Short mmCIF file of C-alpha atoms in Angstrom, two decimals:
data_model
loop_
_atom_site.label_atom_id
_atom_site.label_comp_id
_atom_site.label_asym_id
_atom_site.label_seq_id
_atom_site.Cartn_x
_atom_site.Cartn_y
_atom_site.Cartn_z
CA MET A 111 -16.77 13.27 5.25
CA LYS A 112 -13.73 11.62 3.71
CA LEU A 113 -12.09 10.90 7.09
CA ASP A 114 -15.16 10.09 9.15
CA GLY A 115 -14.10 8.27 12.31
CA LYS A 116 -10.39 8.20 11.43
CA ILE A 117 -7.76 8.81 14.11
CA THR A 118 -4.96 11.02 12.85
CA LEU A 119 -1.65 12.41 14.09
CA ILE A 120 -0.03 15.51 12.56
CA THR A 121 3.39 16.79 13.62
CA GLY A 122 4.15 20.51 13.68
CA ALA A 123 0.42 21.09 13.83
CA SER A 124 0.16 24.22 15.96
CA MET A 125 0.54 26.67 13.07
CA GLY A 126 1.22 27.03 9.35
CA MET A 127 0.66 24.07 7.06
CA GLY A 128 0.24 21.65 9.96
CA LYS A 129 -2.64 23.66 11.35
CA SER A 130 -4.16 23.87 7.88
CA HIS A 131 -3.99 20.06 7.54
CA ALA A 132 -5.65 19.69 10.93
CA GLU A 133 -8.48 22.06 10.02
CA ILE A 134 -9.40 20.19 6.86
CA PHE A 135 -9.07 16.80 8.57
CA ILE A 136 -11.52 17.86 11.29
CA LYS A 137 -13.97 19.22 8.72
CA GLU A 138 -13.84 15.81 7.04
CA GLY A 139 -14.69 13.95 10.25
CA ALA A 140 -11.31 12.99 11.73
CA THR A 141 -10.09 13.10 15.29
CA VAL A 142 -6.74 14.90 15.18
CA TYR A 143 -3.83 14.70 17.60
CA LEU A 144 -1.89 17.94 17.17
CA ALA A 145 1.76 17.22 17.95
CA ASP A 146 4.10 20.13 18.53
CA ILE A 147 6.96 21.18 20.79
CA ASN A 148 5.26 24.54 21.42
CA SER A 149 2.75 23.77 24.19
CA ASP A 150 1.16 27.21 24.41
CA LYS A 151 0.51 27.50 20.69
CA GLY A 152 -0.51 23.84 20.41
CA GLU A 153 -3.08 24.07 23.18
CA GLU A 154 -4.41 27.33 21.72
CA THR A 155 -4.83 25.69 18.32
CA ALA A 156 -6.56 22.66 19.83
CA ARG A 157 -9.06 24.92 21.62
CA GLU A 158 -9.66 26.82 18.40
CA LEU A 159 -10.31 23.66 16.37
CA GLY A 160 -12.80 22.12 18.81
CA ASP A 161 -13.59 18.86 20.55
CA ARG A 162 -11.95 16.55 18.00
CA ALA A 163 -8.58 18.32 18.28
CA HIS A 164 -6.20 17.12 21.01
CA PHE A 165 -2.78 18.62 21.67
CA VAL A 166 0.16 16.34 22.50
CA LYS A 167 3.60 17.75 23.26
CA LEU A 168 6.25 16.16 21.06
CA ASP A 169 9.91 16.79 20.34
CA VAL A 170 10.04 14.92 17.02
CA THR A 171 13.75 14.17 17.44
CA ASN A 172 13.25 12.41 20.79
CA GLU A 173 12.48 8.67 20.87
CA ASP A 174 11.01 8.75 24.38
CA ASP A 175 8.61 11.52 23.35
CA TRP A 176 7.42 9.46 20.39
CA LYS A 177 6.85 6.43 22.63
CA LYS A 178 4.83 8.52 25.09
CA VAL A 179 2.67 10.09 22.39
CA ILE A 180 1.92 6.77 20.71
CA ASP A 181 1.12 5.16 24.06
CA TYR A 182 -1.26 8.03 24.82
CA ILE A 183 -3.05 7.73 21.48
CA GLU A 184 -3.40 3.98 21.96
CA GLU A 185 -4.84 4.52 25.43
CA GLN A 186 -7.29 7.18 24.19
CA SER A 187 -8.24 5.88 20.75
CA GLY A 188 -6.93 2.33 20.37
CA LYS A 189 -5.59 2.79 16.83
CA LEU A 190 -4.07 5.24 14.36
CA ASP A 191 -5.34 5.60 10.79
CA VAL A 192 -3.25 8.48 9.44
CA LEU A 193 0.22 9.83 10.28
CA VAL A 194 1.32 13.13 8.72
CA ASN A 195 5.02 13.81 9.24
CA ASN A 196 4.74 17.54 8.59
CA VAL A 197 7.24 19.27 10.86
CA GLY A 198 10.29 20.83 9.25
CA ILE A 199 12.78 23.70 9.30
CA SER A 200 14.94 25.32 6.63
CA VAL A 201 18.42 26.75 7.07
CA PHE A 202 20.14 28.13 3.96
CA LYS A 203 23.76 29.25 4.19
CA PRO A 204 26.88 29.13 1.99
CA LEU A 205 28.73 25.87 2.51
CA VAL A 206 31.69 27.47 4.29
CA ASP A 207 29.36 29.27 6.72
CA MET A 208 27.16 26.29 7.57
CA THR A 209 28.22 24.59 10.78
CA ALA A 210 27.89 20.91 11.54
CA GLU A 211 25.36 21.93 14.19
CA ASP A 212 23.27 23.78 11.57
CA TYR A 213 23.41 20.76 9.29
CA MET A 214 22.56 18.12 11.89
CA ARG A 215 19.74 20.16 13.46
CA THR A 216 18.07 20.26 10.04
CA ILE A 217 18.70 16.55 9.45
CA ASN A 218 17.31 15.61 12.86
CA ILE A 219 14.13 17.67 12.60
CA ASN A 220 13.36 17.04 8.92
CA GLN A 221 14.67 13.50 8.41
CA LEU A 222 15.16 11.65 11.69
CA SER A 223 11.67 12.73 12.76
CA VAL A 224 10.13 10.93 9.78
CA PHE A 225 12.04 7.74 10.59
CA LEU A 226 11.04 7.87 14.25
CA GLY A 227 7.44 8.76 13.45
CA MET A 228 6.99 5.79 11.14
CA LYS A 229 8.88 3.41 13.43
CA TYR A 230 6.92 4.14 16.59
CA SER A 231 3.53 4.64 14.92
CA MET A 232 3.64 1.36 13.02
CA PRO A 233 2.09 -0.92 15.69
CA LEU A 234 -0.91 1.42 15.98
CA LEU A 235 -1.20 1.89 12.22
CA GLU A 236 -1.39 -1.88 11.85
CA LYS A 237 -4.59 -1.81 13.91
CA SER A 238 -6.26 0.34 11.26
CA ASN A 239 -8.28 -1.12 8.43
CA GLY A 240 -6.06 0.53 5.85
CA ALA A 241 -3.69 3.20 7.17
CA SER A 242 -1.89 6.03 5.42
CA ILE A 243 1.41 7.78 6.12
CA ILE A 244 2.03 11.14 4.44
CA ASN A 245 5.56 12.50 4.64
CA ILE A 246 5.92 16.18 3.76
CA SER A 247 9.04 16.69 1.67
CA SER A 248 9.57 19.59 -0.76
CA ILE A 249 10.40 20.29 -4.38
CA GLU A 250 13.88 20.80 -2.91
CA GLY A 251 13.81 17.04 -2.41
CA MET A 252 13.74 16.68 -6.19
CA LYS A 253 16.63 18.99 -7.09
CA GLY A 254 19.59 20.89 -5.70
CA SER A 255 19.38 24.35 -4.16
CA SER A 256 22.25 26.73 -3.49
CA GLY A 257 22.90 26.96 0.26
CA GLY A 258 20.35 24.28 1.10
CA TYR A 259 22.78 21.58 2.17
CA GLY A 260 20.92 20.31 5.22
CA TYR A 261 17.46 21.08 3.84
CA VAL A 262 17.96 19.43 0.45
CA SER A 263 19.75 16.44 2.01
CA SER A 264 16.89 15.88 4.44
CA LYS A 265 14.11 16.34 1.89
CA ILE A 266 15.72 13.94 -0.59
CA ALA A 267 16.10 11.47 2.28
CA VAL A 268 12.36 11.72 3.02
CA ARG A 269 11.73 10.40 -0.52
CA GLY A 270 13.90 7.37 0.18
CA LEU A 271 12.36 6.71 3.59
CA THR A 272 8.91 6.92 2.00
CA LYS A 273 9.66 4.45 -0.78
CA SER A 274 11.36 1.94 1.52
CA ALA A 275 8.49 2.00 4.03
CA ALA A 276 5.92 1.73 1.23
CA LEU A 277 7.53 -1.48 0.03
CA GLU A 278 7.84 -2.98 3.50
CA PHE A 279 4.27 -2.27 4.59
CA ALA A 280 2.24 -2.71 1.39
CA ASP A 281 1.18 -6.20 2.47
CA LYS A 282 -0.12 -4.76 5.75
CA ASN A 283 -2.41 -2.37 3.84
CA ILE A 284 -0.43 0.65 5.02
CA ARG A 285 0.23 3.19 2.29
CA VAL A 286 3.18 5.60 2.41
CA ASN A 287 3.51 8.62 0.11
CA SER A 288 5.40 11.91 0.04
CA VAL A 289 4.13 15.39 -0.77
CA HIS A 290 6.44 17.94 -2.40
CA PRO A 291 5.21 21.55 -2.07
CA GLY A 292 6.89 24.44 -3.78
CA ALA A 293 6.59 27.95 -2.37
CA VAL A 294 3.70 28.21 0.10
CA GLU A 295 2.12 31.45 1.32
CA THR A 296 2.74 31.49 5.06
CA PRO A 297 2.46 34.23 7.72
CA MET A 298 6.24 34.65 7.60
CA VAL A 299 6.13 35.30 3.85
CA LEU A 300 3.15 37.63 4.10
CA GLU A 301 4.90 39.71 6.78
CA ALA A 302 8.09 40.15 4.76
CA THR A 303 9.22 43.72 4.08
CA GLY A 304 12.00 45.55 2.27
CA GLU A 305 14.67 43.55 0.46
CA GLN A 306 13.19 40.27 1.62
CA LYS A 307 9.81 41.11 0.07
CA LYS A 308 11.54 42.22 -3.14
CA ASN A 309 13.32 38.86 -3.37
CA ILE A 310 10.06 36.99 -2.75
CA ASP A 311 8.28 39.00 -5.46
CA MET A 312 11.09 38.24 -7.91
CA PHE A 313 10.92 34.54 -7.03
CA ILE A 314 7.17 34.43 -7.63
CA GLN A 315 7.78 35.59 -11.20
CA THR A 316 9.77 32.38 -11.82
CA ILE A 317 6.74 30.23 -10.94
CA PRO A 318 4.74 29.41 -14.10
CA MET A 319 1.44 30.07 -12.30
CA LYS A 320 2.86 33.39 -11.00
CA ARG A 321 1.76 32.83 -7.42
CA MET A 322 2.61 30.79 -4.34
CA ALA A 323 0.40 28.00 -3.08
CA GLN A 324 -2.00 28.66 -0.27
CA ALA A 325 -1.61 26.26 2.66
CA LYS A 326 -5.11 24.87 2.10
CA GLU A 327 -4.11 23.80 -1.43
CA VAL A 328 -1.38 21.60 0.03
CA SER A 329 -3.82 20.37 2.68
CA LYS A 330 -6.23 19.18 0.00
CA MET A 331 -3.46 17.03 -1.46
CA VAL A 332 -2.72 15.66 2.01
CA LEU A 333 -6.43 14.97 2.50
CA PHE A 334 -6.52 13.00 -0.76
CA LEU A 335 -3.64 10.81 0.43
CA ALA A 336 -5.16 10.37 3.89
CA SER A 337 -8.50 9.28 2.46
CA ASP A 338 -9.62 6.14 0.66
CA ASP A 339 -9.69 8.16 -2.58
CA SER A 340 -5.98 7.31 -2.93
CA SER A 341 -6.37 3.64 -1.99
CA TYR A 342 -4.05 2.38 -4.77
CA SER A 343 -1.30 4.99 -4.33
CA THR A 344 1.79 4.09 -2.35
CA GLY A 345 5.50 4.84 -2.61
CA SER A 346 4.75 7.84 -4.80
CA GLU A 347 5.66 11.52 -4.91
CA PHE A 348 2.91 14.11 -5.19
CA ILE A 349 4.16 17.49 -6.40
CA ILE A 350 2.27 20.72 -5.78
CA ASP A 351 4.40 23.57 -7.07
CA GLY A 352 2.50 25.65 -9.63
CA GLY A 353 4.62 24.16 -12.42
CA THR A 354 8.02 25.08 -11.00
CA LEU A 355 9.71 21.73 -11.64
CA ALA A 356 8.20 21.54 -15.12
#
């Protein structure tokens, strides 16, 4: 029970990797606040995960929403031990086709959300006896990617936000690290057909391990960073990509 008694908040937790993180956190003893903009799916996931899962509606780009969620967690639990800034979107287009709206939507959801999450969670995290923030970036935050102007910009920025916060809050015993997944097997990928599936299959052959990660493999890395097992790790980047960057 690596997270026994810990109060945790995961954004984008109603499905995909966020749901996977929540599942493993609950198995390890945590109480999990599942934050998502999709109320129906979020409430369904909370019911599925049991009594220690609580849905909170959150638009991660909205400061008032963050304030309300943090106030609610303080009222219900009195502290916050772990924040996982997981939510994210990807929009890939040629530069001349990408609009400013496309770009800024990606920046707001992937980057601004991390800033707001850390900013408004900090007073509650300070009440923990050793808190952890895990910011989900990507291997695209370590390199360029054709067409990924907003996505790459935001994921590189998450690295910088992580390192700056780690330095500022080390003396408060709050650790801040980033996780950089490569390709992850998601329902969207599994349901791909035709040309899209062909492209995915070709991409998999470029991965040294010749497969994508399963969501639970990323979740185990997140669990490590949330737990006391990583008590001396802060300001660091944890890559889980099957050898792609190597």
